[in-house]
Amino acid sequence: MTGVLGVPWSHGVVRRADGAVEVGGVDVRDLAAEHGTPAYVLDEADFRARARGYRTAFATAFAEVGTGVDVYYAGKALLTVAVARWAREEGLRVDTASGGELAVALRAGVPGAEIGLHGNNKSDAEIAAALDAGVGRIIVDSLVEVDRVAALAAARGVVAPVMVRVTTGVHAGGHEYISTAHEDQKFGLSVSAGPTGGDSPAMQALLAVVARPELHLLGIHSHIGSQILDPAGFEAAARVVLRLRAGLADRTGVLVDEVDLGGGYGIAYLPGEVPLEEDRIAKDVASAVAAICAEHGTPLPRISIEPGRAVVGPAGLTLYTVGTVKPVVLDDGRVRTYVSVDGGMSDNIRPALYGADYHAELVGRSSDAEPVLARVVGKHCESGDVVVHEVMLPGDVRAGDLLAVAATGAYGRSMASNYNLLTRPPVVAVSGGASRVLVRRETTDDLLALDLG
Ligand SMILES: Cc1ncc(COP(=O)(O)O)c(C=O)c1O
């Protein structure tokens, strides 16, 4: 079948009449010949379109209820200098989760004021680097961090802009959300009172920030999960955060200006899956925020969000070369064809880590062969080294074929490892019929250079 492949591929993925696939106007066979495999291929136009889509959808929806929005691209999903620049050019700010991500955003020319720094265990060096760069917000994650940020700000004679990350008890992911009072996880400060009653850790942190002249309390932050497909979770979290905001105002007279509702917007990983639609979620969340503020009689805060996966996930694919192909007879008599590729869990840990599902297709040619039940596996010494658990591939799949896995733009390269001392693949951007290496392939010499013997 020729034409645009559609969900879950990026907009620029097209099967040509000769059977090969192109992305961003570049034939995958040329990409493989020029850059080798495995390679992460990033469709720049698709990334930009999704970044714009989120910015426009949220700006429009919140303007309608009377407030503004900042969209922070969550760099943890994938951050390279070029990617940070694209995000900025499309009107997004950049959310970082470490000193390394901060350094890349700064190298890209993102102004400090448009960068946020997250982390449940930031080092002093990371906090200091953020303050020296004049970041727009440090999202504090614990009571001790309030003191540490204040001390480092005092040493510099600056006032640090901070948000307090709270845990709302709302967890979301996939199609559902759940709500619990107490949270058993490492992030944020709970809005529920501790075992001895009294102020919640979240309220204690807010009060501590308000009390410190070296800190400016910008707002309250909440992130409820990932791959969320149901807006109800965001609305429930907004309710908790806005109640806390009103409670703080009652206590102290300080009505914080901003509320960050985090990231987690879900995408399609498989054909037929329906991704979260940004216009719809933006409208739903905006009207919920407006209604909740009206209930509290408080003016609307400025809102920020932090999408990562939804911006970069669908824009990426991973290009592999097929090696060993091995049919295995299952207990129920079915045959599963194990298709080994030249990468695996070191370039995409998500199937092994979370059981994440992906979709793959042969992309160097088309085939009329009867499809077979296949499992795409990597080349690592680990039986859990699965790239795609289950997919139908043409029965004549063979060594040398090019195979692409869709929607690997988020948390592929950024979670990659050197397991088995494999070298990490390059990140190659495609746009307007040309390709460009954003991050070069690691070499064995790179690995040997780190090993001091
Ligand atoms: C605080 C925070 N913001 C944003 C994100 C981005 O999430 P996603 O890529 O699912 O949009 C994450 C992901 O873990 C996060 O922890």
Short mmCIF file of C-alpha atoms and ligand atoms in Angstrom, two decimals:
data_model
loop_
_atom_site.label_atom_id
_atom_site.label_comp_id
_atom_site.label_asym_id
_atom_site.label_seq_id
_atom_site.Cartn_x
_atom_site.Cartn_y
_atom_site.Cartn_z
CA MET A 1 0.00 0.00 0.00
CA THR A 2 1.38 3.41 -0.91
CA GLY A 3 0.81 6.76 0.78
CA VAL A 4 1.09 8.23 4.26
CA LEU A 5 1.40 5.44 6.84
CA GLY A 6 -0.57 7.41 9.47
CA VAL A 7 -0.82 6.62 13.18
CA PRO A 8 1.47 5.81 14.94
CA TRP A 9 4.04 7.14 12.46
CA SER A 10 5.08 10.77 12.09
CA HIS A 11 3.26 12.87 9.52
CA GLY A 12 6.23 12.65 7.15
CA VAL A 13 6.34 8.85 6.86
CA VAL A 14 5.17 7.78 3.42
CA ARG A 15 5.34 4.46 1.56
CA ARG A 16 6.38 5.12 -2.00
CA ALA A 17 5.22 3.38 -5.13
CA ASP A 18 8.46 1.34 -5.24
CA GLY A 19 7.62 -0.13 -1.81
CA ALA A 20 10.26 1.70 0.22
CA VAL A 21 9.37 4.19 2.92
CA GLU A 22 10.54 7.76 3.13
CA VAL A 23 10.48 10.09 6.09
CA GLY A 24 10.70 13.85 5.77
CA GLY A 25 11.27 13.28 2.06
CA VAL A 26 14.30 11.00 2.59
CA ASP A 27 14.31 7.37 1.51
CA VAL A 28 15.08 5.14 4.53
CA ARG A 29 17.50 3.15 2.37
CA ASP A 30 19.51 6.33 1.88
CA LEU A 31 19.33 7.05 5.61
CA ALA A 32 20.65 3.58 6.39
CA ALA A 33 23.40 3.86 3.78
CA GLU A 34 24.53 7.27 4.98
CA HIS A 35 24.12 6.98 8.74
CA GLY A 36 24.09 3.24 9.39
CA THR A 37 21.68 1.36 11.64
CA PRO A 38 20.38 1.39 14.23
CA ALA A 39 19.56 5.09 14.00
CA TYR A 40 17.01 7.32 15.65
CA VAL A 41 15.31 9.32 12.91
CA LEU A 42 13.52 12.49 13.88
CA ASP A 43 10.99 14.17 11.60
CA GLU A 44 11.62 17.85 12.29
CA ALA A 45 8.41 19.11 10.69
CA ASP A 46 6.37 16.68 12.76
CA PHE A 47 8.08 17.77 16.00
CA ARG A 48 7.48 21.42 15.16
CA ALA A 49 3.85 20.82 14.23
CA ARG A 50 3.13 19.01 17.49
CA ALA A 51 4.94 21.67 19.55
CA ARG A 52 2.88 24.36 17.81
CA GLY A 53 -0.25 22.28 18.21
CA TYR A 54 0.13 22.11 21.99
CA ARG A 55 1.06 25.76 22.32
CA THR A 56 -1.84 26.93 20.18
CA ALA A 57 -4.43 24.59 21.68
CA PHE A 58 -3.62 25.55 25.27
CA ALA A 59 -3.12 29.25 24.56
CA THR A 60 -6.49 29.40 22.79
CA ALA A 61 -8.40 27.41 25.38
CA PHE A 62 -7.02 29.33 28.36
CA ALA A 63 -7.37 32.71 26.61
CA GLU A 64 -11.06 31.90 26.30
CA VAL A 65 -11.35 31.53 30.08
CA GLY A 66 -9.18 34.57 30.69
CA THR A 67 -5.62 33.52 31.45
CA GLY A 68 -2.31 32.72 29.79
CA VAL A 69 -0.30 29.55 29.34
CA ASP A 70 3.36 28.67 29.10
CA VAL A 71 4.19 25.37 27.44
CA TYR A 72 7.45 23.84 28.62
CA TYR A 73 8.88 21.09 26.44
CA ALA A 74 9.90 18.30 28.84
CA GLY A 75 13.48 17.74 27.77
CA LYS A 76 13.68 14.41 29.55
CA ALA A 77 11.81 12.91 26.62
CA LEU A 78 14.66 13.83 24.24
CA LEU A 79 16.97 16.78 24.47
CA THR A 80 19.62 17.76 21.97
CA VAL A 81 20.78 21.26 21.13
CA ALA A 82 18.78 21.28 17.90
CA VAL A 83 15.67 19.88 19.57
CA ALA A 84 15.81 22.58 22.26
CA ARG A 85 16.13 25.19 19.51
CA TRP A 86 13.16 23.81 17.61
CA ALA A 87 11.09 23.89 20.78
CA ARG A 88 12.03 27.49 21.43
CA GLU A 89 11.41 28.54 17.83
CA GLU A 90 7.92 27.10 18.15
CA GLY A 91 7.26 29.22 21.24
CA LEU A 92 7.90 26.60 23.91
CA ARG A 93 10.06 26.92 26.99
CA VAL A 94 12.23 24.06 28.18
CA ASP A 95 11.83 21.94 31.28
CA THR A 96 15.03 20.23 32.45
CA ALA A 97 15.57 17.49 35.03
CA SER A 98 19.33 17.60 35.58
CA GLY A 99 22.43 19.71 35.18
CA GLY A 100 23.11 17.92 31.90
CA GLU A 101 19.73 18.81 30.43
CA LEU A 102 20.15 22.37 31.69
CA ALA A 103 23.54 22.61 29.96
CA VAL A 104 22.06 21.43 26.65
CA ALA A 105 19.18 23.92 26.85
CA LEU A 106 21.63 26.74 27.58
CA ARG A 107 23.94 25.62 24.77
CA ALA A 108 20.91 25.85 22.47
CA GLY A 109 20.52 29.49 23.41
CA VAL A 110 17.34 29.05 25.43
CA PRO A 111 17.34 32.01 27.84
CA GLY A 112 17.62 31.00 31.48
CA ALA A 113 14.36 32.75 32.20
CA GLU A 114 12.60 30.25 29.90
CA ILE A 115 14.02 27.17 31.59
CA GLY A 116 12.72 25.20 34.56
CA LEU A 117 14.78 22.81 36.70
CA HIS A 118 13.20 19.70 38.21
CA GLY A 119 14.57 16.83 40.24
CA ASN A 120 13.84 15.02 43.49
CA ASN A 121 17.52 14.99 44.46
CA LYS A 122 19.19 17.97 42.85
CA SER A 123 22.83 18.43 43.73
CA ASP A 124 24.12 21.74 45.03
CA ALA A 125 26.06 22.04 41.78
CA GLU A 126 22.83 21.67 39.77
CA ILE A 127 20.98 24.23 41.88
CA ALA A 128 23.95 26.60 41.66
CA ALA A 129 24.14 26.18 37.87
CA ALA A 130 20.43 26.92 37.62
CA LEU A 131 20.74 30.05 39.76
CA ASP A 132 23.79 31.22 37.82
CA ALA A 133 21.88 30.75 34.56
CA GLY A 134 18.97 32.77 35.97
CA VAL A 135 16.46 30.00 35.38
CA GLY A 136 12.85 31.04 35.44
CA ARG A 137 11.89 28.42 38.02
CA ILE A 138 13.34 25.80 40.25
CA ILE A 139 10.71 23.25 41.15
CA VAL A 140 11.46 22.25 44.74
CA ASP A 141 10.65 18.71 45.67
CA SER A 142 11.27 18.47 49.42
CA LEU A 143 11.44 20.56 52.57
CA VAL A 144 15.21 20.22 52.83
CA GLU A 145 15.53 21.52 49.30
CA VAL A 146 13.74 24.71 50.30
CA ASP A 147 16.63 25.43 52.67
CA ARG A 148 19.29 24.38 50.18
CA VAL A 149 17.95 26.58 47.39
CA ALA A 150 17.57 29.48 49.84
CA ALA A 151 21.17 29.08 51.06
CA LEU A 152 22.59 28.94 47.54
CA ALA A 153 20.48 31.94 46.49
CA ALA A 154 21.60 33.89 49.56
CA ALA A 155 25.25 33.12 48.75
CA ARG A 156 24.69 34.69 45.34
CA GLY A 157 22.62 37.59 46.55
CA VAL A 158 19.71 36.59 44.33
CA VAL A 159 16.10 35.73 44.90
CA ALA A 160 15.33 32.26 43.52
CA PRO A 161 12.01 31.80 41.73
CA VAL A 162 10.55 28.53 42.94
CA MET A 163 7.53 26.34 42.51
CA VAL A 164 6.62 23.64 44.98
CA ARG A 165 5.92 20.23 43.49
CA VAL A 166 3.01 18.63 45.27
CA THR A 167 1.54 15.17 45.08
CA THR A 168 -2.18 15.35 44.75
CA GLY A 169 -3.01 11.67 45.22
CA VAL A 170 -4.17 11.61 41.60
CA HIS A 171 -2.38 9.09 39.41
CA ALA A 172 -3.08 8.76 35.77
CA GLY A 173 -1.81 6.65 32.95
CA GLY A 174 -3.40 4.88 30.02
CA HIS A 175 -7.16 5.12 30.13
CA GLU A 176 -7.66 5.48 33.84
CA TYR A 177 -6.86 7.60 36.76
CA ILE A 178 -6.91 6.66 40.42
CA SER A 179 -7.06 8.87 43.42
CA THR A 180 -5.52 8.02 46.78
CA ALA A 181 -4.89 10.09 49.87
CA HIS A 182 -1.30 9.08 50.57
CA GLU A 183 1.39 8.57 48.02
CA ASP A 184 4.12 6.03 48.28
CA GLN A 185 6.58 7.53 45.83
CA LYS A 186 9.65 9.73 45.76
CA PHE A 187 8.38 12.84 44.01
CA GLY A 188 6.86 15.96 45.47
CA LEU A 189 5.21 16.86 48.74
CA SER A 190 1.90 15.39 49.72
CA VAL A 191 -1.21 17.52 50.14
CA SER A 192 -2.41 15.05 52.79
CA ALA A 193 -1.58 15.62 56.44
CA GLY A 194 1.05 13.37 57.98
CA PRO A 195 0.35 10.70 60.66
CA THR A 196 0.36 13.29 63.46
CA GLY A 197 -2.03 15.62 61.63
CA GLY A 198 -1.29 19.29 61.18
CA ASP A 199 -0.20 20.93 57.97
CA SER A 200 0.46 18.74 54.97
CA PRO A 201 4.06 18.54 53.75
CA ALA A 202 2.93 20.55 50.70
CA MET A 203 1.53 23.35 52.89
CA GLN A 204 4.62 23.25 55.10
CA ALA A 205 6.85 23.72 52.06
CA LEU A 206 4.72 26.56 50.69
CA LEU A 207 4.82 28.31 54.07
CA ALA A 208 8.58 27.77 54.29
CA VAL A 209 9.10 29.32 50.84
CA VAL A 210 6.86 32.27 51.66
CA ALA A 211 8.90 32.85 54.83
CA ARG A 212 12.27 32.95 53.06
CA PRO A 213 13.30 36.31 51.60
CA GLU A 214 15.78 34.52 49.28
CA LEU A 215 12.89 32.71 47.59
CA HIS A 216 10.02 33.93 45.49
CA LEU A 217 7.07 31.56 45.44
CA LEU A 218 5.96 31.49 41.82
CA GLY A 219 3.45 28.75 42.10
CA ILE A 220 2.43 25.15 42.67
CA HIS A 221 3.38 22.24 40.46
CA SER A 222 1.75 18.87 39.91
CA HIS A 223 2.61 16.03 37.53
CA ILE A 224 0.29 13.05 37.73
CA GLY A 225 1.73 10.45 35.40
CA SER A 226 2.45 9.57 31.82
CA GLN A 227 0.71 8.32 28.71
CA ILE A 228 -2.56 9.79 30.01
CA LEU A 229 -5.52 9.47 27.66
CA ASP A 230 -8.30 10.68 29.95
CA PRO A 231 -8.58 14.40 30.86
CA ALA A 232 -10.32 13.53 34.12
CA GLY A 233 -6.98 13.00 35.87
CA PHE A 234 -5.76 16.51 35.00
CA GLU A 235 -9.05 17.99 36.18
CA ALA A 236 -8.90 16.09 39.48
CA ALA A 237 -5.31 17.22 40.07
CA ALA A 238 -6.18 20.82 39.18
CA ARG A 239 -8.95 20.71 41.77
CA VAL A 240 -6.51 19.64 44.50
CA VAL A 241 -3.84 22.17 43.50
CA LEU A 242 -6.29 25.07 43.23
CA ARG A 243 -7.76 24.21 46.63
CA LEU A 244 -4.25 24.30 48.08
CA ARG A 245 -3.61 27.64 46.36
CA ALA A 246 -6.78 29.09 47.88
CA GLY A 247 -5.87 27.62 51.28
CA LEU A 248 -2.43 29.24 51.18
CA ALA A 249 -4.02 32.57 50.25
CA ASP A 250 -6.40 32.28 53.23
CA ARG A 251 -3.50 31.52 55.55
CA THR A 252 -0.93 34.02 54.31
CA GLY A 253 -2.57 36.43 51.89
CA VAL A 254 -0.21 35.07 49.20
CA LEU A 255 -2.15 34.00 46.12
CA VAL A 256 0.42 32.37 43.85
CA ASP A 257 0.42 33.49 40.24
CA GLU A 258 1.10 30.16 38.56
CA VAL A 259 -0.06 26.58 38.52
CA ASP A 260 1.80 23.94 36.52
CA LEU A 261 -0.19 20.88 35.60
CA GLY A 262 2.80 18.87 34.35
CA GLY A 263 3.06 16.60 31.35
CA GLY A 264 1.90 13.11 30.56
CA TYR A 265 -0.26 13.64 27.46
CA GLY A 266 -0.72 10.28 25.78
CA ILE A 267 0.19 9.32 22.23
CA ALA A 268 -0.59 6.42 19.91
CA TYR A 269 2.01 3.67 19.82
CA LEU A 270 0.01 1.17 17.76
CA PRO A 271 -2.08 1.45 14.59
CA GLY A 272 -5.69 2.18 15.48
CA GLU A 273 -4.88 3.75 18.85
CA VAL A 274 -6.40 7.16 19.41
CA PRO A 275 -3.99 9.69 20.92
CA LEU A 276 -5.12 12.37 23.28
CA GLU A 277 -6.39 15.25 21.21
CA GLU A 278 -4.73 18.47 22.38
CA ASP A 279 -7.59 20.80 21.46
CA ARG A 280 -10.02 18.71 23.45
CA ILE A 281 -7.85 18.27 26.52
CA ALA A 282 -6.93 21.95 26.52
CA LYS A 283 -10.61 22.97 26.44
CA ASP A 284 -11.58 20.46 29.12
CA VAL A 285 -8.77 21.47 31.46
CA ALA A 286 -9.32 25.20 30.86
CA SER A 287 -13.00 25.02 31.67
CA ALA A 288 -12.33 22.86 34.74
CA VAL A 289 -9.69 25.32 36.02
CA ALA A 290 -12.03 28.26 35.44
CA ALA A 291 -14.92 26.54 37.23
CA ILE A 292 -12.78 25.52 40.23
CA CYS A 293 -11.35 29.04 40.61
CA ALA A 294 -14.88 30.42 40.46
CA GLU A 295 -15.89 28.04 43.27
CA HIS A 296 -13.01 29.36 45.40
CA GLY A 297 -13.64 32.96 44.38
CA THR A 298 -9.98 33.28 43.34
CA PRO A 299 -8.67 34.82 40.13
CA LEU A 300 -7.29 32.39 37.55
CA PRO A 301 -3.59 31.61 37.82
CA ARG A 302 -1.31 31.57 34.80
CA ILE A 303 -1.07 27.92 33.74
CA SER A 304 1.92 25.97 32.55
CA ILE A 305 2.15 22.47 31.15
CA GLU A 306 5.11 20.21 30.38
CA PRO A 307 4.45 17.85 27.47
CA GLY A 308 7.40 15.73 26.39
CA ARG A 309 6.25 12.49 24.81
CA ALA A 310 3.33 14.13 22.96
CA VAL A 311 5.71 16.52 21.19
CA VAL A 312 8.62 14.27 20.31
CA GLY A 313 7.32 10.70 20.58
CA PRO A 314 5.50 10.38 17.27
CA ALA A 315 8.18 12.44 15.49
CA GLY A 316 10.75 9.69 15.98
CA LEU A 317 11.28 6.26 14.54
CA THR A 318 14.15 3.83 14.98
CA LEU A 319 15.65 2.29 11.89
CA TYR A 320 17.18 -1.16 12.30
CA THR A 321 18.65 -3.82 10.06
CA VAL A 322 17.28 -7.32 10.44
CA GLY A 323 19.75 -10.08 11.26
CA THR A 324 18.81 -13.55 12.46
CA VAL A 325 15.24 -14.70 11.74
CA LYS A 326 14.15 -17.73 13.76
CA PRO A 327 10.73 -19.45 13.87
CA VAL A 328 9.86 -20.78 17.34
CA VAL A 329 6.95 -23.18 17.94
CA LEU A 330 4.78 -22.10 20.89
CA ASP A 331 3.04 -24.44 23.36
CA ASP A 332 -0.29 -23.81 21.66
CA GLY A 333 1.16 -24.90 18.32
CA ARG A 334 1.41 -21.45 16.87
CA VAL A 335 4.70 -20.33 15.42
CA ARG A 336 6.30 -17.09 16.44
CA THR A 337 9.02 -15.71 14.22
CA TYR A 338 11.79 -14.09 16.23
CA VAL A 339 13.24 -11.27 14.17
CA SER A 340 16.54 -10.01 15.60
CA VAL A 341 17.69 -6.49 14.89
CA ASP A 342 21.02 -4.74 15.34
CA GLY A 343 19.98 -2.79 18.47
CA GLY A 344 17.54 -3.55 21.25
CA MET A 345 17.06 -2.72 24.91
CA SER A 346 20.08 -0.41 24.90
CA ASP A 347 18.38 1.95 22.42
CA ASN A 348 14.82 1.40 23.68
CA ILE A 349 14.45 0.12 27.22
CA ARG A 350 10.71 0.82 27.43
CA PRO A 351 9.43 -2.62 26.32
CA ALA A 352 11.70 -4.34 28.88
CA LEU A 353 11.11 -1.74 31.59
CA TYR A 354 7.38 -1.15 31.29
CA GLY A 355 6.17 -3.82 28.88
CA ALA A 356 5.55 -0.96 26.45
CA ASP A 357 4.08 -1.89 23.08
CA TYR A 358 5.40 -0.64 19.77
CA HIS A 359 4.65 -1.17 16.10
CA ALA A 360 7.17 -2.14 13.42
CA GLU A 361 7.14 -2.45 9.66
CA LEU A 362 9.53 -3.46 6.93
CA VAL A 363 10.47 -0.17 5.34
CA GLY A 364 13.14 -0.90 2.74
CA ARG A 365 10.69 -2.78 0.51
CA SER A 366 7.11 -3.94 0.43
CA SER A 367 6.15 -7.58 0.34
CA ASP A 368 3.12 -9.60 -0.69
CA ALA A 369 4.21 -12.54 1.46
CA GLU A 370 1.64 -13.87 3.90
CA PRO A 371 2.09 -12.04 7.25
CA VAL A 372 3.46 -14.05 10.17
CA LEU A 373 3.26 -13.48 13.91
CA ALA A 374 6.60 -11.95 14.81
CA ARG A 375 8.46 -10.71 17.86
CA VAL A 376 11.19 -8.19 17.19
CA VAL A 377 14.12 -8.71 19.55
CA GLY A 378 17.46 -7.06 20.06
CA LYS A 379 20.98 -8.40 20.14
CA HIS A 380 21.62 -8.19 23.87
CA CYS A 381 22.44 -11.05 26.22
CA GLU A 382 19.07 -10.84 27.92
CA SER A 383 15.92 -12.77 27.08
CA GLY A 384 13.81 -9.72 28.02
CA ASP A 385 15.52 -7.80 25.25
CA VAL A 386 12.34 -7.24 23.26
CA VAL A 387 11.78 -4.36 20.85
CA VAL A 388 8.23 -5.21 19.75
CA HIS A 389 6.35 -7.94 21.60
CA GLU A 390 3.89 -8.81 18.89
CA VAL A 391 3.56 -7.65 15.32
CA MET A 392 2.56 -9.16 12.00
CA LEU A 393 5.44 -8.99 9.52
CA PRO A 394 5.68 -10.35 5.97
CA GLY A 395 6.62 -14.04 6.07
CA ASP A 396 9.62 -13.42 3.83
CA VAL A 397 11.32 -11.09 6.34
CA ARG A 398 15.01 -11.81 6.08
CA ALA A 399 18.50 -10.69 7.07
CA GLY A 400 19.39 -7.33 5.57
CA ASP A 401 15.83 -6.00 5.57
CA LEU A 402 15.31 -2.54 7.00
CA LEU A 403 12.78 -2.45 9.80
CA ALA A 404 11.45 0.68 11.48
CA VAL A 405 9.78 0.95 14.87
CA ALA A 406 7.29 3.80 15.15
CA ALA A 407 6.91 6.49 17.82
CA THR A 408 10.29 6.02 19.47
CA GLY A 409 11.09 9.74 19.67
CA ALA A 410 10.43 9.99 23.39
CA TYR A 411 12.41 8.14 26.06
CA GLY A 412 14.38 6.12 23.49
CA ARG A 413 17.65 8.00 23.10
CA SER A 414 17.17 9.73 26.44
CA MET A 415 17.02 6.38 28.30
CA ALA A 416 19.59 4.62 26.13
CA SER A 417 22.49 2.72 27.66
CA ASN A 418 25.69 1.02 26.61
CA TYR A 419 24.58 -2.40 27.81
CA ASN A 420 26.86 -5.07 26.38
CA LEU A 421 29.03 -2.10 25.39
CA LEU A 422 26.91 -1.37 22.38
CA THR A 423 27.46 2.13 21.08
CA ARG A 424 24.45 4.42 21.21
CA PRO A 425 22.88 5.18 17.82
CA PRO A 426 22.93 8.63 16.24
CA VAL A 427 19.99 11.01 16.26
CA VAL A 428 19.37 11.99 12.65
CA ALA A 429 16.94 14.77 11.77
CA VAL A 430 15.11 14.69 8.45
CA SER A 431 13.46 17.67 6.86
CA GLY A 432 12.57 18.75 3.33
CA GLY A 433 14.31 15.82 1.69
CA ALA A 434 17.60 16.16 3.58
CA SER A 435 19.07 14.52 6.66
CA ARG A 436 21.35 15.95 9.32
CA VAL A 437 23.08 14.28 12.26
CA LEU A 438 22.06 15.95 15.53
CA VAL A 439 23.94 13.58 17.82
CA ARG A 440 26.60 11.39 16.26
CA ARG A 441 26.83 7.65 16.72
CA GLU A 442 29.06 6.61 19.59
CA THR A 443 32.11 4.61 18.65
CA THR A 444 33.94 1.86 20.46
CA ASP A 445 36.76 4.38 20.82
CA ASP A 446 34.38 6.61 22.80
CA LEU A 447 33.76 3.72 25.16
CA LEU A 448 37.43 2.82 25.42
CA ALA A 449 38.32 6.45 26.11
CA LEU A 450 36.23 6.31 29.29
CA ASP A 451 37.93 3.13 30.50
CA LEU A 452 41.16 4.17 32.20
CA GLY A 453 42.41 0.62 32.53
C1 LIG B 1 7.65 16.69 36.16
C2 LIG B 1 7.45 16.13 34.80
N1 LIG B 1 7.00 16.94 33.83
C3 LIG B 1 6.83 16.49 32.57
C4 LIG B 1 7.08 15.17 32.24
C5 LIG B 1 6.88 14.74 30.83
O1 LIG B 1 5.97 13.71 30.71
P1 LIG B 1 5.50 13.26 29.26
O2 LIG B 1 6.73 13.04 28.45
O3 LIG B 1 4.76 11.98 29.52
O4 LIG B 1 4.66 14.34 28.71
C6 LIG B 1 7.53 14.28 33.23
C7 LIG B 1 7.80 12.88 32.91
O5 LIG B 1 8.12 12.04 33.68
C8 LIG B 1 7.73 14.79 34.55
O6 LIG B 1 8.18 13.99 35.53
#
